Amino acid sequence: MKYLMTFSYDGTSYNGYQKQPNKNTVQDVLEDVLTRINSNNEVSIVASGRTDSGVHAINQKAHFVLDKEVELSKLKDSINKMLPASIYVKNIKIVNDDFHARFNSKRKTYTYKINTGEYNPLEANYVYQYNKKLDIDKMREAIKYFIGEHDFTSFTKASEDKETYIRTIYEASISEDHSIISITFTGNGFLRYMVRNIVGVLIEIGSNKIKVNDVQDILEKKDRREAGITAPSSGLYLMDVEYENEN
Amino acid sequence: MKYLMTFSYDGTSYNGYQKQPNKNTVQDVLEDVLTRINSNNEVSIVASGRTDSGVHAINQKAHFVLDKEVELSKLKDSINKMLPASIYVKNIKIVNDDFHARFNSKRKTYTYKINTGEYNPLEANYVYQYNKKLDIDKMREAIKYFIGEHDFTSFTKASEDKETYIRTIYEASISEDHSIISITFTGNGFLRYMVRNIVGVLIEIGSNKIKVNDVQDILEKKDRREAGITAPSSGLYLMDVEYENEN
């Protein structure tokens, strides 16, 4: 029986979502719990995608197969009882055998949080402590350049080797709550470091280091060296993953 | 020269505020930094009071003496550069030689946060994950019993040995923001575990385990065994400490 689960995690103490030899990852913890529930027959989970070390998830999604059909609310409770405080399964449902959490993903939403006010030690791992004012109006102008279909070569990891660097951003917006700025992107997919690199450029615009219309040039140059800093992982949240047919 | 500093900390990874042999405390970290600034001549700090393991502070205050007069903004910057990410000095000012951060404190404010919605792994260390509905109207009725001068013997640590258990609560209120309830108390002083024990009783009222007017009996019995659970430390914040004459 194939299941799709929605889960949330505090990425602070993990070496990212994705399994790696000798590392503490979210996937390792979840697979260990599911394997125990599956009478110790190894369970592999397939998520919508990885998140890097320190990145958080509000609604990450992953599919997995169990040998037996388990009552969904009992399954959720059993998993959550075995998980550490930093990971929580919010929902589980049954999906068709051909469902794939990565390949079937249609839209993903990420939010990046920046504190433009005084340093706050209570949110050091949850909001990027930029601690200086930013010109939000300029950032709001600049973010429009990213909407639509673009080649995001300038905004991925320099060494990333992909078939295509073309992605579509459907929506991008900036909201403000006291000194916290939240930047949200919804797109058909995101390259590695793409959100954090876009945020890095938006910060350079908001702090008057570069001009709003420099975004156009940086996109066109298709060269990672053009785009500047990668914003820290602590401010990044995977907010949602959407599928066309989850059932 | 005597200084008064206002500081904030994430209590998650500390064994409380107050110095203890072989423990990692907020006081130890701050004294270590100040001693280095004071040319390695030992500096002791005196805070408004302790906070227990896991309890956070938004505005804790403490006084200390340095051998020399240091420019205040430079002093603040030097301290913050040496502090770990979890502690931050917000403000420093010079006070009279007879100023005492504990004895001169006139009013303290604490806030306790409870999540009545679904479990959130991102706030496991910052908001008590009660994760069930509470009847706020009843809690609001009950909190009124605590306002004024009372003997809080039923609401302190059973083994606490004090000259007097009488304290005055000037203000007490409950606010709600989505699923997060915040309970705030301002008083002339608080006994050990007092806020967490009052919150424990308020939760019993909000979950219909005891009646609103049971508070009166619990206060009158002056017996810790009457009052029920101690709410977890993770939801508690020292919000402010006020002095009559800080200068």
Coordinates of C-alpha atoms in Angstrom, one line a residue:
Chain A
M1 CA 0.0 0.0 0.0
K2 CA 1.4 3.4 -1.0
Y3 CA 1.1 6.4 1.3
L4 CA 1.7 10.1 1.0
M5 CA 2.5 12.0 4.1
T6 CA 2.7 15.7 4.9
F7 CA 5.3 16.6 7.5
S8 CA 6.9 19.5 9.2
Y9 CA 10.4 19.8 10.7
D10 CA 12.8 22.1 12.5
G11 CA 15.9 21.8 10.3
T12 CA 18.3 23.4 12.9
S13 CA 19.9 20.2 14.1
Y14 CA 19.8 18.1 10.9
N15 CA 22.3 17.8 8.0
G16 CA 19.5 18.5 5.7
Y17 CA 16.5 16.4 4.6
Q18 CA 18.3 13.9 2.3
K19 CA 20.0 10.8 3.5
Q20 CA 23.8 10.9 3.5
P21 CA 26.3 8.4 4.9
N22 CA 27.2 9.0 8.6
K23 CA 25.0 12.1 8.8
N24 CA 21.9 13.0 10.9
T25 CA 19.2 13.7 8.3
V26 CA 15.4 14.0 8.5
Q27 CA 15.0 11.2 6.0
D28 CA 17.1 8.8 8.1
V29 CA 15.0 9.5 11.2
L30 CA 11.7 9.0 9.3
E31 CA 12.9 5.8 7.5
D32 CA 14.0 4.4 10.7
V33 CA 10.6 4.9 12.3
L34 CA 8.7 3.6 9.3
T35 CA 10.9 0.5 9.1
R36 CA 10.1 -0.3 12.7
I37 CA 6.3 0.1 12.0
N38 CA 6.8 -2.1 8.9
S39 CA 7.9 -5.1 11.1
N40 CA 11.5 -4.1 10.4
N41 CA 11.2 -4.6 6.7
E42 CA 13.1 -1.7 5.3
V43 CA 11.0 1.3 4.1
S44 CA 12.4 4.0 1.8
I45 CA 10.7 7.3 1.5
V46 CA 10.7 9.6 -1.5
A47 CA 10.2 13.2 -0.8
S48 CA 9.2 16.1 -3.1
G49 CA 12.8 17.1 -3.0
R50 CA 15.7 17.8 -0.6
T51 CA 16.0 20.7 1.8
D52 CA 19.5 21.8 2.8
S53 CA 21.1 21.8 6.2
G54 CA 19.3 24.2 8.6
V55 CA 16.3 24.7 6.2
H56 CA 12.9 24.1 7.8
A57 CA 9.7 22.6 6.4
I58 CA 6.1 23.5 7.2
N59 CA 4.6 21.1 4.7
Q60 CA 7.1 18.8 3.1
K61 CA 5.6 15.7 1.3
A62 CA 6.9 12.2 0.8
H63 CA 5.6 8.8 -0.4
F64 CA 6.4 5.4 1.0
V65 CA 5.1 1.8 0.7
L66 CA 4.2 -0.4 3.7
D67 CA 3.7 -4.1 3.4
K68 CA 0.2 -3.9 5.0
E69 CA -2.7 -1.4 5.0
V70 CA -2.7 0.5 8.3
E71 CA -5.6 2.6 9.6
L72 CA -4.4 6.2 8.7
S73 CA -5.0 7.9 12.0
K74 CA -3.4 5.1 13.9
L75 CA -0.4 5.2 11.5
K76 CA 0.0 8.9 12.1
D77 CA -0.2 8.5 15.9
S78 CA 2.3 5.7 15.9
I79 CA 4.8 7.6 13.7
N80 CA 4.5 10.8 15.8
K81 CA 5.0 8.8 19.1
M82 CA 8.4 7.5 17.8
L83 CA 9.6 10.8 16.2
P84 CA 11.8 13.3 18.0
A85 CA 10.3 16.6 19.0
S86 CA 11.8 18.3 15.9
I87 CA 9.8 16.3 13.3
Y88 CA 6.0 15.9 13.1
V89 CA 3.7 14.1 10.6
K90 CA 0.6 16.2 10.0
N91 CA -1.3 14.1 7.6
I92 CA -1.2 10.7 5.8
K93 CA -3.3 9.5 2.9
I94 CA -3.3 6.5 0.5
V95 CA -2.2 7.2 -3.1
N96 CA -2.2 5.2 -6.3
D97 CA 0.7 2.9 -7.0
D98 CA 2.0 5.1 -9.7
F99 CA 2.1 8.3 -7.6
H100 CA 5.6 9.8 -7.2
A101 CA 6.2 12.5 -4.6
R102 CA 9.0 14.1 -6.6
F103 CA 8.1 13.6 -10.3
N104 CA 4.4 14.4 -9.8
S105 CA 5.0 17.7 -7.9
K106 CA 3.5 20.6 -9.8
R107 CA 4.0 23.6 -7.6
K108 CA 6.2 24.3 -4.6
T109 CA 6.1 27.3 -2.3
Y110 CA 9.1 28.6 -0.2
T111 CA 9.2 31.5 2.2
Y112 CA 12.3 33.3 3.4
K113 CA 12.3 35.3 6.6
I114 CA 14.6 38.3 7.4
N115 CA 14.8 40.3 10.6
T116 CA 15.5 43.9 9.7
G117 CA 15.2 45.0 13.3
E118 CA 17.5 44.4 16.3
Y119 CA 19.2 41.0 16.7
N120 CA 16.9 38.4 18.4
P121 CA 18.7 35.5 20.0
L122 CA 15.4 33.6 20.2
E123 CA 15.0 33.4 16.5
A124 CA 18.7 32.9 15.5
N125 CA 17.9 29.6 13.9
Y126 CA 14.5 30.6 12.4
V127 CA 14.9 34.1 10.9
Y128 CA 17.9 35.5 9.1
Q129 CA 19.3 38.1 11.4
Y130 CA 20.2 40.7 8.9
N131 CA 19.5 43.4 11.5
K132 CA 19.6 46.4 9.2
K133 CA 16.9 48.3 7.4
L134 CA 16.0 47.2 3.8
D135 CA 14.2 49.2 1.2
I136 CA 11.2 47.0 0.7
D137 CA 9.7 49.1 -2.1
K138 CA 12.8 48.4 -4.3
M139 CA 12.8 44.7 -3.4
R140 CA 9.1 44.6 -4.4
E141 CA 10.0 46.1 -7.8
A142 CA 12.9 43.8 -8.3
I143 CA 11.0 40.6 -7.4
K144 CA 8.8 41.1 -10.4
Y145 CA 11.8 40.3 -12.7
F146 CA 11.8 36.7 -11.4
I147 CA 8.2 36.0 -12.1
G148 CA 7.6 33.9 -15.3
E149 CA 9.9 31.4 -17.1
H150 CA 13.6 32.1 -16.8
D151 CA 17.0 30.4 -17.0
F152 CA 18.1 30.5 -13.4
T153 CA 21.8 29.4 -14.0
S154 CA 22.9 32.6 -12.2
F155 CA 20.9 31.6 -9.1
T156 CA 21.8 28.0 -8.5
K157 CA 24.9 26.3 -6.9
A158 CA 27.9 27.0 -9.2
S159 CA 28.8 23.3 -9.4
E160 CA 25.2 22.1 -10.0
D161 CA 24.9 20.0 -13.2
K162 CA 21.3 19.9 -14.5
E163 CA 19.8 19.1 -17.8
T164 CA 17.9 22.4 -17.7
Y165 CA 18.2 25.5 -15.5
I166 CA 14.8 26.8 -16.8
R167 CA 12.1 27.1 -14.1
T168 CA 8.9 29.0 -13.9
I169 CA 8.0 31.2 -10.9
Y170 CA 4.2 31.7 -10.8
E171 CA 4.0 34.0 -7.8
A172 CA 6.5 36.0 -5.8
S173 CA 5.6 38.5 -3.0
I174 CA 7.0 40.3 0.0
S175 CA 5.1 40.9 3.2
E176 CA 6.1 42.8 6.4
D177 CA 5.2 42.2 10.0
H178 CA 7.0 44.6 12.3
S179 CA 10.7 44.1 11.6
I180 CA 10.2 40.7 9.9
I181 CA 10.2 40.6 6.1
S182 CA 8.8 37.4 4.5
I183 CA 9.5 36.7 0.9
T184 CA 7.4 34.0 -0.8
F185 CA 7.9 32.2 -4.1
T186 CA 5.6 29.7 -5.8
G187 CA 7.0 27.9 -8.8
N188 CA 7.1 24.7 -10.8
G189 CA 10.4 23.7 -9.2
F190 CA 13.5 25.3 -7.7
L191 CA 17.2 24.6 -8.3
R192 CA 19.6 24.1 -5.4
Y193 CA 20.2 27.3 -3.5
M194 CA 17.9 29.1 -5.9
V195 CA 15.6 30.8 -3.3
R196 CA 18.5 31.7 -1.1
N197 CA 20.5 33.2 -4.1
I198 CA 17.4 35.2 -5.3
V199 CA 17.0 36.5 -1.7
G200 CA 20.7 37.4 -1.7
V201 CA 20.2 39.6 -4.7
L202 CA 17.0 41.1 -3.3
I203 CA 19.0 42.0 -0.1
E204 CA 21.6 43.7 -2.3
I205 CA 18.9 45.7 -3.9
G206 CA 17.2 46.5 -0.6
S207 CA 20.5 47.8 0.8
N208 CA 21.3 49.9 -2.4
K209 CA 24.4 47.8 -3.3
I210 CA 22.9 47.1 -6.8
K211 CA 20.0 48.6 -8.8
V212 CA 16.6 47.2 -9.3
N213 CA 17.1 46.6 -13.1
D214 CA 20.4 44.8 -12.5
V215 CA 18.3 41.7 -12.0
Q216 CA 17.6 41.5 -15.7
D217 CA 21.4 41.5 -16.5
I218 CA 22.2 38.9 -13.8
L219 CA 19.5 36.6 -15.2
E220 CA 20.7 37.1 -18.8
K221 CA 24.4 36.5 -17.9
K222 CA 23.6 32.9 -16.8
D223 CA 26.6 32.9 -14.6
R224 CA 26.5 32.1 -10.8
R225 CA 29.4 34.6 -10.2
E226 CA 27.1 37.5 -11.2
A227 CA 24.6 37.1 -8.5
G228 CA 26.3 37.7 -5.1
I229 CA 25.6 36.1 -1.7
T230 CA 23.6 33.0 -0.7
A231 CA 21.3 34.0 2.1
P232 CA 21.7 31.7 5.2
S233 CA 19.7 28.5 5.4
S234 CA 18.1 29.4 8.8
G235 CA 15.6 31.8 7.2
L236 CA 14.2 29.3 4.6
Y237 CA 11.0 27.4 4.9
L238 CA 9.5 24.8 2.5
M239 CA 5.8 25.9 2.9
D240 CA 4.0 23.6 0.5
V241 CA 4.1 21.1 -2.3
E242 CA 1.2 20.6 -4.6
Y243 CA 0.2 17.7 -6.9
E244 CA -2.3 17.6 -9.7
N245 CA -3.8 14.3 -8.6
E246 CA -2.8 13.3 -5.2
N247 CA -5.4 10.5 -5.2
Chain B
M1 CA 31.9 52.1 37.5
K2 CA 28.5 50.3 37.9
Y3 CA 26.5 49.3 34.9
L4 CA 23.0 48.0 34.4
M5 CA 22.4 45.8 31.3
T6 CA 19.2 44.6 29.6
F7 CA 19.6 41.3 27.8
S8 CA 17.7 38.6 26.0
Y9 CA 18.4 34.9 25.8
D10 CA 17.1 31.6 24.4
G11 CA 17.0 29.4 27.5
T12 CA 16.8 26.1 25.5
S13 CA 20.4 25.0 25.9
Y14 CA 21.2 26.4 29.3
N15 CA 20.8 25.0 32.8
G16 CA 18.9 28.1 33.8
Y17 CA 20.2 31.6 34.3
Q18 CA 22.0 31.2 37.7
K19 CA 25.5 30.0 38.1
Q20 CA 25.9 26.4 39.3
P21 CA 29.0 24.2 39.7
N22 CA 29.7 22.3 36.4
K23 CA 26.7 23.6 34.6
N24 CA 26.2 25.7 31.5
T25 CA 24.3 28.7 32.6
V26 CA 23.6 32.2 31.2
Q27 CA 25.3 33.9 34.1
D28 CA 28.5 31.8 33.5
V29 CA 28.7 32.8 29.9
L30 CA 28.1 36.5 30.6
E31 CA 30.6 36.7 33.5
D32 CA 33.2 35.0 31.4
V33 CA 32.8 37.6 28.6
L34 CA 32.7 40.6 31.1
T35 CA 35.8 39.3 32.9
R36 CA 37.7 39.2 29.6
I37 CA 36.6 42.8 28.9
N38 CA 37.7 43.8 32.4
S39 CA 41.4 42.7 31.7
N40 CA 40.7 39.3 33.2
N41 CA 39.8 40.8 36.6
E42 CA 36.8 38.7 37.7
V43 CA 33.4 40.3 37.2
S44 CA 30.3 39.1 39.0
I45 CA 26.9 40.0 37.7
V46 CA 23.8 40.4 39.8
A47 CA 20.5 39.8 37.9
S48 CA 17.0 40.7 38.9
G49 CA 16.5 37.1 39.7
R50 CA 17.0 33.6 38.3
T51 CA 15.2 31.9 35.5
D52 CA 14.9 28.1 35.4
S53 CA 16.4 25.7 32.9
G54 CA 14.6 26.2 29.5
V55 CA 13.0 29.5 30.4
H56 CA 13.6 32.4 28.0
A57 CA 14.2 36.1 28.6
I58 CA 13.2 39.1 26.4
N59 CA 14.4 41.7 28.9
Q60 CA 16.3 40.3 31.8
K61 CA 18.4 42.9 33.8
A62 CA 21.6 42.7 35.7
H63 CA 24.2 45.0 37.3
F64 CA 28.0 44.6 37.3
V65 CA 31.0 46.7 38.1
L66 CA 34.0 47.2 35.8
D67 CA 37.3 48.7 36.8
K68 CA 37.2 51.4 34.2
E69 CA 34.6 53.5 32.5
V70 CA 33.9 52.2 29.0
E71 CA 32.0 54.0 26.3
L72 CA 28.5 52.4 26.5
S73 CA 27.9 51.6 22.8
K74 CA 31.4 50.2 22.5
L75 CA 30.9 48.1 25.6
K76 CA 27.6 46.7 24.1
D77 CA 29.3 45.8 20.8
S78 CA 32.3 44.2 22.5
I79 CA 30.1 42.0 24.7
N80 CA 27.8 41.0 21.8
K81 CA 30.8 40.1 19.6
M82 CA 32.0 37.6 22.3
L83 CA 28.6 36.2 23.2
P84 CA 27.1 33.0 21.6
A85 CA 24.1 33.4 19.2
S86 CA 21.7 32.5 22.1
I87 CA 22.4 35.6 24.3
Y88 CA 22.2 39.2 23.3
V89 CA 22.8 42.5 25.3
K90 CA 20.2 45.1 24.2
N91 CA 21.2 48.0 26.3
I92 CA 23.7 49.1 28.9
K93 CA 23.6 52.2 31.1
I94 CA 25.5 53.6 34.1
V95 CA 23.8 53.4 37.5
N96 CA 24.6 54.7 41.0
D97 CA 26.9 52.7 43.2
D98 CA 24.0 51.8 45.5
F99 CA 21.8 50.4 42.7
H100 CA 21.0 46.7 43.1
A101 CA 19.4 44.7 40.2
R102 CA 17.6 42.3 42.6
F103 CA 16.7 44.4 45.6
N104 CA 15.6 47.5 43.7
S105 CA 13.3 45.6 41.3
K106 CA 9.8 46.9 41.7
R107 CA 7.8 45.1 39.0
K108 CA 8.4 42.1 36.9
T109 CA 6.4 40.8 33.9
Y110 CA 6.3 37.2 32.7
T111 CA 4.5 35.8 29.7
Y112 CA 3.6 32.1 29.2
K113 CA 2.7 30.8 25.7
I114 CA 0.5 27.8 25.0
N115 CA -0.2 26.2 21.6
T116 CA -3.8 24.9 21.7
G117 CA -3.7 23.9 18.0
E118 CA -1.8 21.1 16.2
Y119 CA 1.7 20.2 17.4
N120 CA 4.4 22.4 15.9
P121 CA 7.9 21.0 15.8
L122 CA 9.4 24.4 15.1
E123 CA 8.2 25.9 18.4
A124 CA 8.8 22.8 20.6
N125 CA 11.2 24.8 22.8
Y126 CA 9.4 28.1 22.6
V127 CA 5.7 27.5 23.2
Y128 CA 4.1 24.8 25.4
Q129 CA 2.7 22.2 23.0
Y130 CA -0.6 21.5 24.9
N131 CA -2.3 20.8 21.5
K132 CA -5.8 20.7 22.8
K133 CA -8.5 23.3 23.0
L134 CA -8.8 25.4 26.1
D135 CA -11.8 27.4 27.4
I136 CA -10.3 30.8 27.4
D137 CA -13.4 32.5 28.9
K138 CA -13.1 30.4 32.0
M139 CA -9.4 31.0 32.2
R140 CA -10.0 34.7 32.0
E141 CA -12.5 34.5 34.8
A142 CA -10.1 32.4 36.9
I143 CA -7.1 34.7 36.4
K144 CA -8.8 37.5 38.3
Y145 CA -8.5 35.6 41.5
F146 CA -4.7 35.9 41.3
I147 CA -4.7 39.7 41.0
G148 CA -3.9 41.6 44.2
E149 CA -1.9 40.6 47.3
H150 CA -2.0 36.8 48.1
D151 CA -0.1 34.1 50.0
F152 CA 1.2 32.0 47.0
T153 CA 2.4 29.0 49.1
S154 CA 0.2 26.7 47.0
F155 CA 2.0 28.0 43.9
T156 CA 5.6 27.8 44.6
K157 CA 8.1 24.9 44.7
A158 CA 7.1 22.5 47.6
S159 CA 10.6 22.7 49.1
E160 CA 11.0 26.4 48.7
D161 CA 11.9 28.0 52.1
K162 CA 11.1 31.7 52.1
E163 CA 10.5 34.3 54.8
T164 CA 7.2 35.2 53.1
Y165 CA 5.1 33.7 50.4
I166 CA 3.1 36.9 50.0
R167 CA 3.3 38.5 46.6
T168 CA 1.2 41.1 44.8
I169 CA 0.1 40.6 41.2
Y170 CA -0.8 44.0 39.7
E171 CA -2.0 42.8 36.3
A172 CA -2.9 39.5 34.7
S173 CA -4.4 38.9 31.3
I174 CA -4.8 36.4 28.5
S175 CA -4.5 37.1 24.8
E176 CA -5.1 34.9 21.8
D177 CA -3.4 34.8 18.4
H178 CA -4.7 32.0 16.2
S179 CA -4.0 28.9 18.2
I180 CA -1.4 30.5 20.6
I181 CA -2.6 31.7 24.0
S182 CA -0.3 34.1 25.9
I183 CA -0.8 34.6 29.6
T184 CA 0.9 37.7 31.1
F185 CA 1.5 38.6 34.7
T186 CA 3.0 41.7 36.2
G187 CA 3.8 41.7 39.9
N188 CA 6.1 42.9 42.6
G189 CA 7.9 39.6 42.6
F190 CA 7.4 35.9 41.8
L191 CA 8.3 32.8 43.8
R192 CA 10.1 29.9 42.2
Y193 CA 7.8 28.1 39.7
M194 CA 4.9 30.5 40.6
V195 CA 4.0 31.5 37.1
R196 CA 4.3 27.9 35.8
N197 CA 2.1 26.6 38.7
I198 CA -0.5 29.3 38.2
V199 CA -0.6 28.4 34.5
G200 CA -0.9 24.7 35.5
V201 CA -4.1 25.6 37.4
L202 CA -5.4 27.8 34.6
I203 CA -5.0 24.9 32.2
E204 CA -6.9 22.6 34.5
I205 CA -9.7 25.2 34.5
G206 CA -9.6 25.7 30.7
S207 CA -9.8 21.9 30.3
N208 CA -12.7 21.6 32.7
K209 CA -10.8 19.5 35.2
I210 CA -11.5 21.9 38.0
K211 CA -13.9 24.8 38.5
V212 CA -13.2 28.5 38.2
N213 CA -13.9 29.2 41.8
D214 CA -11.6 26.4 43.0
V215 CA -8.8 28.9 42.6
Q216 CA -10.0 30.6 45.8
D217 CA -9.7 27.3 47.8
I218 CA -6.3 26.5 46.4
L219 CA -5.0 29.9 47.4
E220 CA -6.5 29.6 50.8
K221 CA -5.2 26.1 51.6
K222 CA -1.6 27.3 51.2
D223 CA -0.4 23.9 50.3
R224 CA 1.6 23.1 47.1
R225 CA -0.1 19.7 46.8
E226 CA -3.5 21.4 46.1
A227 CA -2.5 23.1 42.9
G228 CA -1.7 20.5 40.3
I229 CA 0.8 20.5 37.5
T230 CA 3.8 22.8 36.8
A231 CA 3.6 23.9 33.2
P232 CA 6.8 23.2 31.2
S233 CA 9.6 25.7 31.2
S234 CA 9.7 26.1 27.4
G235 CA 6.6 28.3 27.3
L236 CA 7.9 30.9 29.9
Y237 CA 9.4 34.3 29.1
L238 CA 10.7 36.9 31.5
M239 CA 9.4 40.0 29.6
D240 CA 10.5 42.9 31.7
V241 CA 12.0 44.1 35.0
E242 CA 11.2 47.6 36.2
Y243 CA 13.0 49.8 38.8
E244 CA 11.9 52.9 40.5
N245 CA 15.1 54.8 39.9
E246 CA 17.3 53.1 37.4
N247 CA 19.6 56.2 37.4

